Short mmCIF file of C-alpha atoms and ligand atoms in Angstrom, two decimals:
data_model
loop_
_atom_site.label_atom_id
_atom_site.label_comp_id
_atom_site.label_asym_id
_atom_site.label_seq_id
_atom_site.Cartn_x
_atom_site.Cartn_y
_atom_site.Cartn_z
CA MET P 1 -10.02 -1.68 42.99
CA MET P 2 -12.46 -3.80 44.88
CA PRO P 3 -12.48 -7.45 43.56
CA LEU P 4 -15.79 -8.09 41.76
CA THR P 5 -15.80 -11.76 42.62
CA SER P 6 -13.54 -14.37 44.07
CA THR P 7 -14.73 -16.90 41.49
CA SER P 8 -11.76 -18.11 39.41
CA HIS P 9 -11.42 -17.29 35.71
CA ARG P 10 -11.65 -21.05 35.06
CA ALA P 11 -15.00 -21.30 36.97
CA LEU P 12 -16.34 -18.26 35.15
CA MET P 13 -15.35 -19.71 31.83
CA GLU P 14 -17.06 -23.02 32.67
CA ARG P 15 -20.16 -21.08 33.56
CA SER P 16 -19.99 -19.05 30.37
CA MET P 17 -19.55 -22.10 28.21
CA LYS P 18 -22.94 -23.39 29.39
CA SER P 19 -24.67 -20.43 27.64
CA ILE P 20 -22.22 -19.10 25.08
CA PRO P 21 -20.42 -21.15 22.39
CA GLY P 22 -16.91 -21.64 23.64
CA GLY P 23 -17.61 -19.17 26.37
CA VAL P 24 -16.82 -16.14 24.17
CA ASN P 25 -18.70 -13.82 21.79
CA SER P 26 -15.75 -13.64 19.44
CA PRO P 27 -13.29 -16.44 18.85
CA VAL P 28 -10.13 -14.42 19.27
CA ARG P 29 -10.94 -13.88 22.86
CA ALA P 30 -10.71 -17.54 23.64
CA PHE P 31 -7.28 -18.74 24.68
CA GLY P 32 -7.72 -21.55 22.19
CA SER P 33 -4.27 -21.21 20.69
CA VAL P 34 -2.23 -20.07 23.76
CA GLY P 35 -3.97 -22.38 26.21
CA GLY P 36 -5.24 -21.58 29.72
CA ASP P 37 -8.28 -19.57 30.70
CA PRO P 38 -9.28 -16.13 29.34
CA ILE P 39 -9.22 -13.34 31.80
CA PHE P 40 -12.56 -11.82 32.86
CA PHE P 41 -12.22 -8.01 33.19
CA ALA P 42 -14.00 -5.64 35.40
CA SER P 43 -12.66 -2.12 34.74
CA ALA P 44 -9.96 -0.11 33.06
CA GLN P 45 -8.29 3.26 33.32
CA GLY P 46 -5.77 4.71 30.92
CA ALA P 47 -3.31 2.00 29.95
CA THR P 48 -4.42 -0.34 32.80
CA LEU P 49 -6.89 -3.18 32.79
CA VAL P 50 -8.29 -4.55 36.04
CA ASP P 51 -9.67 -8.08 36.19
CA VAL P 52 -12.52 -9.32 38.32
CA HIS P 53 -10.07 -10.15 41.13
CA GLY P 54 -8.47 -6.72 41.18
CA LYS P 55 -5.22 -7.77 39.39
CA GLU P 56 -3.85 -5.10 37.02
CA TYR P 57 -2.44 -5.48 33.57
CA ILE P 58 -0.79 -3.16 31.04
CA ASP P 59 -3.17 -3.26 28.01
CA LEU P 60 -1.55 -3.92 24.56
CA ILE P 61 -4.82 -4.90 22.81
CA ASN P 62 -6.95 -1.82 23.63
CA SER P 63 -10.11 -3.59 22.64
CA TRP P 64 -8.37 -4.64 19.35
CA GLY P 65 -7.78 -1.05 18.47
CA PRO P 66 -10.62 1.34 19.41
CA MET P 67 -9.23 2.60 22.69
CA ILE P 68 -6.40 4.68 21.07
CA LEU P 69 -6.85 7.42 23.74
CA GLY P 70 -6.63 4.85 26.52
CA HIS P 71 -9.48 3.60 28.64
CA ASN P 72 -12.15 5.86 30.22
CA HIS P 73 -10.88 9.12 28.71
CA THR P 74 -12.65 11.84 30.72
CA ASP P 75 -13.98 13.66 27.61
CA VAL P 76 -15.39 10.49 26.06
CA ILE P 77 -17.08 9.40 29.30
CA ASP P 78 -18.50 12.96 30.04
CA ALA P 79 -19.93 13.19 26.51
CA LEU P 80 -21.48 9.76 26.80
CA ARG P 81 -23.08 10.69 30.16
CA GLU P 82 -24.59 13.82 28.67
CA GLN P 83 -25.93 11.84 25.74
CA LEU P 84 -27.33 9.15 28.09
CA ASP P 85 -29.39 11.94 29.77
CA ARG P 86 -30.86 12.82 26.44
CA ALA P 87 -31.64 9.54 24.68
CA VAL P 88 -30.11 6.26 23.68
CA SER P 89 -31.56 5.61 20.25
CA PHE P 90 -34.20 7.04 17.80
CA GLY P 91 -33.83 5.15 14.52
CA ALA P 92 -34.15 8.73 13.00
CA PRO P 93 -31.64 11.41 11.99
CA THR P 94 -29.58 13.10 14.60
CA VAL P 95 -27.03 15.95 14.60
CA GLN P 96 -24.40 13.60 16.04
CA GLU P 97 -24.34 11.65 12.77
CA ILE P 98 -23.65 14.76 10.72
CA GLU P 99 -20.93 15.85 13.08
CA LEU P 100 -19.03 12.48 12.85
CA ALA P 101 -19.46 12.36 9.10
CA GLU P 102 -18.11 15.93 8.69
CA LEU P 103 -15.20 15.16 10.89
CA VAL P 104 -14.28 12.00 8.92
CA ARG P 105 -14.45 14.04 5.66
CA ALA P 106 -12.20 16.63 7.22
CA MET P 107 -9.62 13.97 8.26
CA VAL P 108 -9.89 11.69 5.21
CA PRO P 109 -9.98 13.77 2.02
CA SER P 110 -10.99 10.85 -0.32
CA VAL P 111 -14.33 10.58 1.49
CA ASP P 112 -17.08 12.59 -0.25
CA LEU P 113 -19.86 10.62 1.21
CA ILE P 114 -19.95 8.25 4.19
CA ARG P 115 -22.52 5.72 5.54
CA MET P 116 -22.36 4.73 9.17
CA VAL P 117 -22.89 1.05 10.17
CA SER P 118 -22.32 -0.87 13.40
CA SER P 119 -19.22 -2.97 12.69
CA GLY P 120 -16.25 -3.37 10.42
CA THR P 121 -17.85 -6.53 8.99
CA GLU P 122 -20.88 -4.53 7.88
CA ALA P 123 -18.69 -1.83 6.38
CA CYS P 124 -16.60 -4.26 4.26
CA MET P 125 -19.57 -6.31 3.04
CA SER P 126 -21.47 -3.22 2.16
CA ALA P 127 -18.53 -1.70 0.33
CA LEU P 128 -18.05 -4.90 -1.71
CA ARG P 129 -21.82 -5.00 -2.53
CA LEU P 130 -21.56 -1.36 -3.65
CA ALA P 131 -18.50 -2.05 -5.80
CA ARG P 132 -20.32 -4.99 -7.48
CA GLY P 133 -23.45 -2.92 -7.92
CA TYR P 134 -21.56 0.00 -9.36
CA THR P 135 -19.44 -2.00 -11.79
CA GLY P 136 -21.93 -4.73 -12.69
CA LYS P 137 -19.08 -7.31 -12.13
CA ASN P 138 -19.09 -10.17 -9.61
CA LYS P 139 -15.50 -11.23 -8.77
CA PHE P 140 -13.09 -9.49 -6.45
CA ILE P 141 -9.51 -9.92 -5.28
CA LYS P 142 -8.49 -10.15 -1.65
CA MET P 143 -5.10 -10.92 -0.17
CA GLU P 144 -4.14 -14.07 1.62
CA GLY P 145 -4.19 -13.63 5.52
CA HIS P 146 -6.12 -10.31 5.25
CA TYR P 147 -9.28 -10.08 7.33
CA HIS P 148 -12.36 -8.04 6.23
CA GLY P 149 -14.83 -9.29 8.91
CA HIS P 150 -16.95 -12.44 8.82
CA ALA P 151 -19.22 -11.87 5.76
CA ASP P 152 -19.28 -14.99 3.50
CA PRO P 153 -17.22 -13.67 0.51
CA PHE P 154 -14.23 -12.71 2.84
CA LEU P 155 -13.87 -15.99 4.63
CA VAL P 156 -11.51 -17.46 2.13
CA LYS P 157 -7.86 -17.69 3.21
CA ALA P 158 -8.48 -15.05 5.87
CA GLY P 159 -6.39 -13.90 8.72
CA SER P 160 -7.20 -13.05 12.38
CA GLY P 161 -9.10 -15.84 14.24
CA LEU P 162 -9.12 -18.05 11.11
CA ALA P 163 -5.35 -18.05 11.02
CA THR P 164 -5.20 -18.55 14.78
CA PHE P 165 -7.48 -21.54 14.76
CA GLY P 166 -6.08 -22.98 11.47
CA ILE P 167 -9.52 -22.71 9.76
CA GLN P 168 -8.71 -23.17 5.97
CA HIS P 169 -12.24 -23.69 4.80
CA VAL P 170 -15.40 -22.46 6.52
CA PRO P 171 -18.38 -24.84 6.37
CA GLY P 172 -21.48 -22.86 5.38
CA ILE P 173 -19.74 -20.77 2.74
CA THR P 174 -21.12 -22.06 -0.54
CA GLU P 175 -18.99 -22.82 -3.62
CA GLY P 176 -21.00 -20.28 -5.47
CA THR P 177 -19.86 -17.60 -3.11
CA ALA P 178 -16.31 -18.74 -2.81
CA GLN P 179 -15.77 -18.92 -6.66
CA ASP P 180 -16.10 -15.12 -6.88
CA THR P 181 -13.37 -14.58 -4.28
CA LEU P 182 -9.96 -14.50 -5.90
CA VAL P 183 -7.03 -14.60 -3.57
CA CYS P 184 -3.47 -13.31 -4.14
CA PRO P 185 -0.48 -13.33 -1.80
CA PHE P 186 0.08 -9.90 -0.11
CA ASN P 187 2.99 -7.83 -1.32
CA ASP P 188 3.17 -9.69 -4.72
CA ILE P 189 2.13 -7.35 -7.51
CA SER P 190 2.70 -9.83 -10.28
CA ALA P 191 0.19 -12.24 -8.70
CA VAL P 192 -2.43 -9.42 -8.91
CA GLU P 193 -1.46 -8.69 -12.61
CA ASN P 194 -1.76 -12.38 -13.49
CA MET P 195 -5.09 -12.67 -11.70
CA CYS P 196 -6.47 -9.58 -13.49
CA ASP P 197 -5.31 -10.94 -16.79
CA LYS P 198 -6.94 -14.25 -16.20
CA HIS P 199 -10.30 -12.71 -15.23
CA GLN P 200 -10.21 -9.63 -17.55
CA GLY P 201 -13.50 -7.68 -17.28
CA GLU P 202 -14.86 -9.83 -14.46
CA ILE P 203 -13.30 -8.12 -11.40
CA ALA P 204 -15.45 -5.51 -9.55
CA ALA P 205 -12.98 -4.71 -6.73
CA ILE P 206 -9.66 -5.19 -5.09
CA ILE P 207 -9.90 -5.01 -1.32
CA LEU P 208 -6.99 -5.10 1.06
CA GLU P 209 -5.62 -3.96 4.34
CA PRO P 210 -3.09 -1.33 3.03
CA VAL P 211 -1.01 -2.12 6.11
CA ALA P 212 -1.87 -5.70 7.09
CA GLY P 213 -2.84 -6.10 10.74
CA ASN P 214 -4.48 -9.55 11.00
CA MET P 215 -1.46 -11.76 10.48
CA GLY P 216 0.69 -9.63 12.70
CA CYS P 217 1.55 -6.17 11.40
CA ILE P 218 2.91 -6.30 7.81
CA PRO P 219 3.57 -3.05 5.99
CA PRO P 220 3.23 -2.87 2.18
CA ALA P 221 6.33 -3.25 0.10
CA ALA P 222 7.56 -0.04 -1.59
CA GLY P 223 5.48 0.88 -4.55
CA TYR P 224 3.01 -1.97 -4.00
CA LEU P 225 -0.09 0.15 -3.18
CA GLN P 226 0.72 2.52 -6.06
CA ALA P 227 0.98 -0.39 -8.47
CA ILE P 228 -2.46 -1.75 -7.27
CA ARG P 229 -3.96 1.75 -7.78
CA GLN P 230 -2.60 1.76 -11.35
CA ILE P 231 -4.06 -1.70 -12.18
CA CYS P 232 -7.46 -0.56 -10.81
CA ASP P 233 -7.38 2.59 -12.90
CA ASP P 234 -6.42 0.62 -16.03
CA GLN P 235 -9.06 -2.00 -15.69
CA ASP P 236 -12.03 -0.05 -14.12
CA ILE P 237 -11.75 -1.95 -10.85
CA VAL P 238 -12.90 -0.34 -7.64
CA LEU P 239 -10.02 -0.08 -5.08
CA ILE P 240 -11.22 -0.60 -1.50
CA PHE P 241 -8.85 0.13 1.32
CA ASP P 242 -9.97 -1.72 4.46
CA GLU P 243 -8.87 0.77 7.13
CA VAL P 244 -10.96 -0.74 9.82
CA MET P 245 -7.75 -1.24 11.77
CA THR P 246 -5.43 1.44 10.35
CA GLY P 247 -7.92 4.24 9.93
CA PHE P 248 -7.31 7.15 12.45
CA ARG P 249 -4.63 4.90 14.08
CA LEU P 250 -1.67 5.22 11.72
CA ALA P 251 -2.44 8.79 10.70
CA ALA P 252 -5.54 11.11 10.75
CA GLY P 253 -6.04 10.13 7.07
CA GLY P 254 -4.97 6.49 7.57
CA VAL P 255 -2.72 4.68 5.12
CA GLN P 256 -4.18 6.80 2.24
CA GLU P 257 -2.38 9.77 3.82
CA LEU P 258 0.82 7.82 4.73
CA ALA P 259 1.28 6.26 1.33
CA SER P 260 -0.24 9.12 -0.72
CA VAL P 261 -2.51 6.63 -2.50
CA THR P 262 -6.21 7.39 -2.81
CA ALA P 263 -8.70 4.48 -2.71
CA ASP P 264 -12.13 4.70 -4.39
CA LEU P 265 -13.80 3.30 -1.24
CA VAL P 266 -12.56 3.03 2.28
CA THR P 267 -13.92 1.14 5.22
CA PHE P 268 -13.63 2.05 8.91
CA GLY P 269 -14.31 0.47 12.25
CA LYS P 270 -12.54 0.24 15.61
CA VAL P 271 -11.10 3.70 16.34
CA ILE P 272 -14.01 5.46 14.59
CA GLY P 273 -16.40 4.25 17.40
CA GLY P 274 -14.07 5.07 20.29
CA GLY P 275 -15.08 1.77 21.93
CA LEU P 276 -18.70 1.68 20.93
CA PRO P 277 -20.01 -0.37 17.94
CA VAL P 278 -19.44 1.78 14.84
CA GLY P 279 -18.23 0.92 11.33
CA ALA P 280 -18.43 3.04 8.27
CA PHE P 281 -17.74 3.05 4.52
CA GLY P 282 -17.23 5.99 2.27
CA GLY P 283 -15.47 7.33 -0.75
CA LYS P 284 -16.09 8.87 -4.16
CA ARG P 285 -19.46 10.57 -4.56
CA GLU P 286 -19.88 8.95 -7.98
CA ILE P 287 -19.76 5.42 -6.45
CA MET P 288 -21.41 6.26 -3.08
CA SER P 289 -24.38 7.77 -4.85
CA HIS P 290 -25.46 4.30 -5.85
CA ILE P 291 -26.29 3.51 -2.23
CA ALA P 292 -30.01 3.58 -1.28
CA PRO P 293 -31.95 5.84 -0.93
CA LEU P 294 -29.93 7.70 -3.56
CA GLY P 295 -29.52 4.62 -5.68
CA GLN P 296 -30.47 0.88 -5.89
CA VAL P 297 -27.71 -0.72 -3.91
CA TYR P 298 -29.55 -1.51 -0.72
CA GLN P 299 -27.85 -1.20 2.67
CA ALA P 300 -29.55 -0.40 5.98
CA GLY P 301 -29.30 -0.74 9.86
CA THR P 302 -31.64 -0.29 12.77
CA LEU P 303 -28.96 1.05 15.06
CA SER P 304 -26.74 2.62 12.36
CA GLY P 305 -25.58 6.09 13.51
CA ASN P 306 -26.62 5.41 17.05
CA PRO P 307 -26.26 8.68 18.99
CA LEU P 308 -24.19 7.12 21.90
CA ALA P 309 -21.84 5.42 19.41
CA MET P 310 -21.52 8.64 17.34
CA THR P 311 -20.64 10.53 20.45
CA ALA P 312 -17.87 8.25 21.52
CA GLY P 313 -16.50 8.26 17.96
CA HIS P 314 -16.77 12.02 17.56
CA VAL P 315 -14.98 12.81 20.85
CA THR P 316 -12.20 10.24 20.05
CA LEU P 317 -11.68 11.51 16.50
CA SER P 318 -11.79 15.18 17.57
CA HIS P 319 -8.86 14.58 19.91
CA LEU P 320 -6.93 12.99 17.11
CA HIS P 321 -7.83 15.72 14.69
CA GLU P 322 -6.93 18.57 17.03
CA HIS P 323 -3.65 17.00 18.15
CA PRO P 324 -1.64 15.93 15.13
CA GLU P 325 1.34 15.51 17.47
CA TYR P 326 -0.34 12.46 18.96
CA TYR P 327 0.69 10.49 15.93
CA ALA P 328 4.32 11.40 16.56
CA ARG P 329 3.91 10.28 20.17
CA LEU P 330 2.40 7.02 19.11
CA GLU P 331 5.32 6.50 16.70
CA HIS P 332 7.79 7.25 19.51
CA THR P 333 6.07 4.76 21.77
CA GLY P 334 5.95 2.08 19.02
CA LYS P 335 9.58 2.61 18.07
CA ARG P 336 10.79 2.52 21.67
CA LEU P 337 8.88 -0.72 22.16
CA ALA P 338 10.24 -2.27 18.97
CA GLU P 339 13.83 -1.33 19.55
CA GLY P 340 13.70 -2.33 23.23
CA LEU P 341 12.10 -5.73 22.48
CA GLN P 342 14.70 -6.43 19.73
CA GLN P 343 17.46 -5.76 22.28
CA ALA P 344 15.69 -7.83 24.88
CA PHE P 345 15.33 -10.79 22.58
CA ASP P 346 18.94 -10.42 21.37
CA HIS P 347 19.93 -10.43 25.03
CA ILE P 348 18.16 -13.70 25.79
CA GLY P 349 19.24 -15.24 22.49
CA ILE P 350 15.84 -15.68 20.76
CA THR P 351 15.45 -14.82 17.10
CA VAL P 352 12.41 -12.60 16.31
CA ALA P 353 11.05 -10.62 13.43
CA ILE P 354 9.54 -7.43 14.77
CA ASN P 355 7.35 -5.33 12.45
CA GLN P 356 6.21 -1.97 13.67
CA LEU P 357 4.52 1.01 12.18
CA GLY P 358 3.25 3.77 14.44
CA SER P 359 1.06 2.16 17.17
CA MET P 360 0.90 -1.21 15.51
CA ILE P 361 3.52 -3.78 16.33
CA SER P 362 3.99 -7.55 16.10
CA VAL P 363 6.61 -9.99 17.27
CA HIS P 364 6.97 -13.16 15.17
CA PHE P 365 9.26 -15.85 16.47
CA SER P 366 10.72 -16.25 13.02
CA GLU P 367 14.17 -16.60 11.52
CA VAL P 368 13.10 -14.78 8.37
CA PRO P 369 11.52 -11.41 7.71
CA VAL P 370 7.64 -11.51 7.86
CA THR P 371 6.22 -9.99 4.64
CA ASP P 372 3.17 -12.09 3.79
CA PHE P 373 1.00 -14.88 5.14
CA SER P 374 3.35 -17.70 4.32
CA SER P 375 6.28 -16.09 6.24
CA ALA P 376 3.86 -15.16 9.09
CA SER P 377 2.62 -18.67 9.43
CA GLY P 378 6.23 -20.07 9.48
CA SER P 379 6.76 -18.54 12.85
CA ASP P 380 7.28 -20.57 16.06
CA ILE P 381 3.83 -20.63 17.70
CA SER P 382 4.81 -22.60 20.80
CA THR P 383 7.46 -20.04 21.77
CA PHE P 384 4.82 -17.25 21.28
CA ASN P 385 2.46 -19.12 23.51
CA ARG P 386 5.08 -19.50 26.32
CA TYR P 387 5.90 -15.76 25.85
CA PHE P 388 2.26 -14.78 26.05
CA HIS P 389 1.87 -16.60 29.43
CA HIS P 390 5.09 -15.22 30.82
CA MET P 391 3.92 -11.71 30.03
CA LEU P 392 0.39 -12.34 31.37
CA GLU P 393 1.79 -13.60 34.57
CA HIS P 394 3.76 -10.42 34.97
CA GLY P 395 0.66 -8.24 34.25
CA ILE P 396 1.10 -7.52 30.60
CA TYR P 397 -1.95 -8.33 28.40
CA LEU P 398 -0.95 -9.28 24.87
CA PRO P 399 -3.33 -10.56 22.15
CA PRO P 400 -3.73 -14.30 22.78
CA SER P 401 -2.57 -15.23 19.31
CA ALA P 402 0.67 -15.13 17.33
CA TYR P 403 -1.22 -13.82 14.33
CA GLU P 404 -2.56 -10.65 15.94
CA SER P 405 -0.98 -7.23 16.00
CA TRP P 406 -0.53 -5.42 19.25
CA PHE P 407 -2.23 -1.99 19.53
CA LEU P 408 -0.71 0.81 21.51
CA SER P 409 -2.64 3.65 23.14
CA LEU P 410 -1.72 7.28 24.00
CA SER P 411 -1.97 6.27 27.71
CA LEU P 412 1.16 4.13 27.50
CA THR P 413 4.20 5.89 29.07
CA ASP P 414 7.85 5.31 28.62
CA GLU P 415 7.77 3.63 32.02
CA HIS P 416 5.13 1.18 30.78
CA ILE P 417 7.24 0.39 27.77
CA ASP P 418 10.41 -0.08 29.75
CA HIS P 419 8.57 -2.42 32.12
CA ILE P 420 7.41 -4.57 29.05
CA ILE P 421 11.04 -4.67 27.78
CA HIS P 422 12.38 -5.55 31.20
CA THR P 423 9.77 -8.30 31.57
CA THR P 424 10.72 -9.69 28.17
CA LYS P 425 14.43 -9.94 29.28
CA LYS P 426 13.26 -12.33 32.03
CA PHE P 427 11.66 -14.69 29.44
CA SER P 428 13.46 -17.91 28.86
C1 PLP X 1 -11.51 -5.93 12.83
C2 PLP X 1 -11.45 -5.84 11.40
C3 PLP X 1 -12.60 -6.01 10.59
C4 PLP X 1 -13.86 -6.47 11.17
O1 PLP X 1 -14.47 -5.52 12.05
P1 PLP X 1 -15.61 -6.01 13.07
O2 PLP X 1 -16.02 -4.74 13.72
O3 PLP X 1 -14.93 -7.00 14.01
O4 PLP X 1 -16.73 -6.65 12.32
C5 PLP X 1 -12.52 -5.84 9.22
N1 PLP X 1 -11.35 -5.46 8.64
C6 PLP X 1 -10.26 -5.26 9.39
C7 PLP X 1 -8.98 -4.86 8.72
C8 PLP X 1 -10.25 -5.48 10.72
O5 PLP X 1 -9.16 -5.38 11.48
#
């Protein structure tokens, strides 16, 4: 690959910082926690990223999830080219929107109606507004260390970049907003029961990542999701699964399918757009019918359902829908990586807690199992930061934060995985 520029990453970052806050358009891209300069990328193919100097990396972020097929999949690119020749945007109905909506409904049985938006943030904030509008109640429960995008009500004890940068309290979120956000530790059902008792009749919704992915990957404890479902049924609370990260990644039907638990509303993002900006929320007809123009709960978007974005999402989901065996392959890749990394760290005498489910995996430098935010934040960040730079130097691109899950794509081969394990063995 021809180098795009000989300008160093440091110089590019200095230039970027003159125009863009912190030089980045999303904080998790900054190397604020791991130190050093972010890499500027030029191109990508399959499992490989190429930076502006032509150096190659194995990608374990995959744009934070969307590129599950790998980069530049021929069918996605061809379909985008065809759409480009037709039009980029109308702000009026298109067939592409129906096609994606129908495909999501075929893959996720709990979705009767679905509304497209342009990000996971929009999906979650709209789903919460709908739950409040539908129930006429104001408060909601979220879990500590879970991330539902950057809308005000969710920025209380949140994961992702807030965990990475140690932001406990976000200036600009009013007390009035924060007082309606109730927070429970993840995987602690009695905490949810107590909170619901304390605020009987006031809780509109419980929203959670059914498999947490923004404080590393943390699966739910056995029976936890079922117990939450029961509480919601007993107390007329809307259960929202935030599957922005897990939707179409862990199974065609997401965690709802894996755990056999049906949410009332579900939010999507990331994979649903195949690398273009798409989010969506959907669920029970009875609740979704309250969204404008059917109902009074207002929600809108100039570029919602954009034809280019719908096209990338539709081709990506079609592949996943038509090839159920892809999920077995992703599980194989994930397991091979998890087991190999465990052996590699044993070999070099470093204690780690590795959590893996399908194509989501995280490595915490922790002596104890990681099951919630408090165990996740007890891990050794400085060892992670050294490990991150060791891997980067050897051409392996991990998320630049100890709190982020790694995302595997279908383009990763056993050889890639073995190379990652081998490189880990050289860490000291
Ligand atoms: C990424 C993410 C979001 C936010 O999505 P954006 O597209 O970044 O706004 C919300 N919820 C979860 C679980 C996510 O992983």
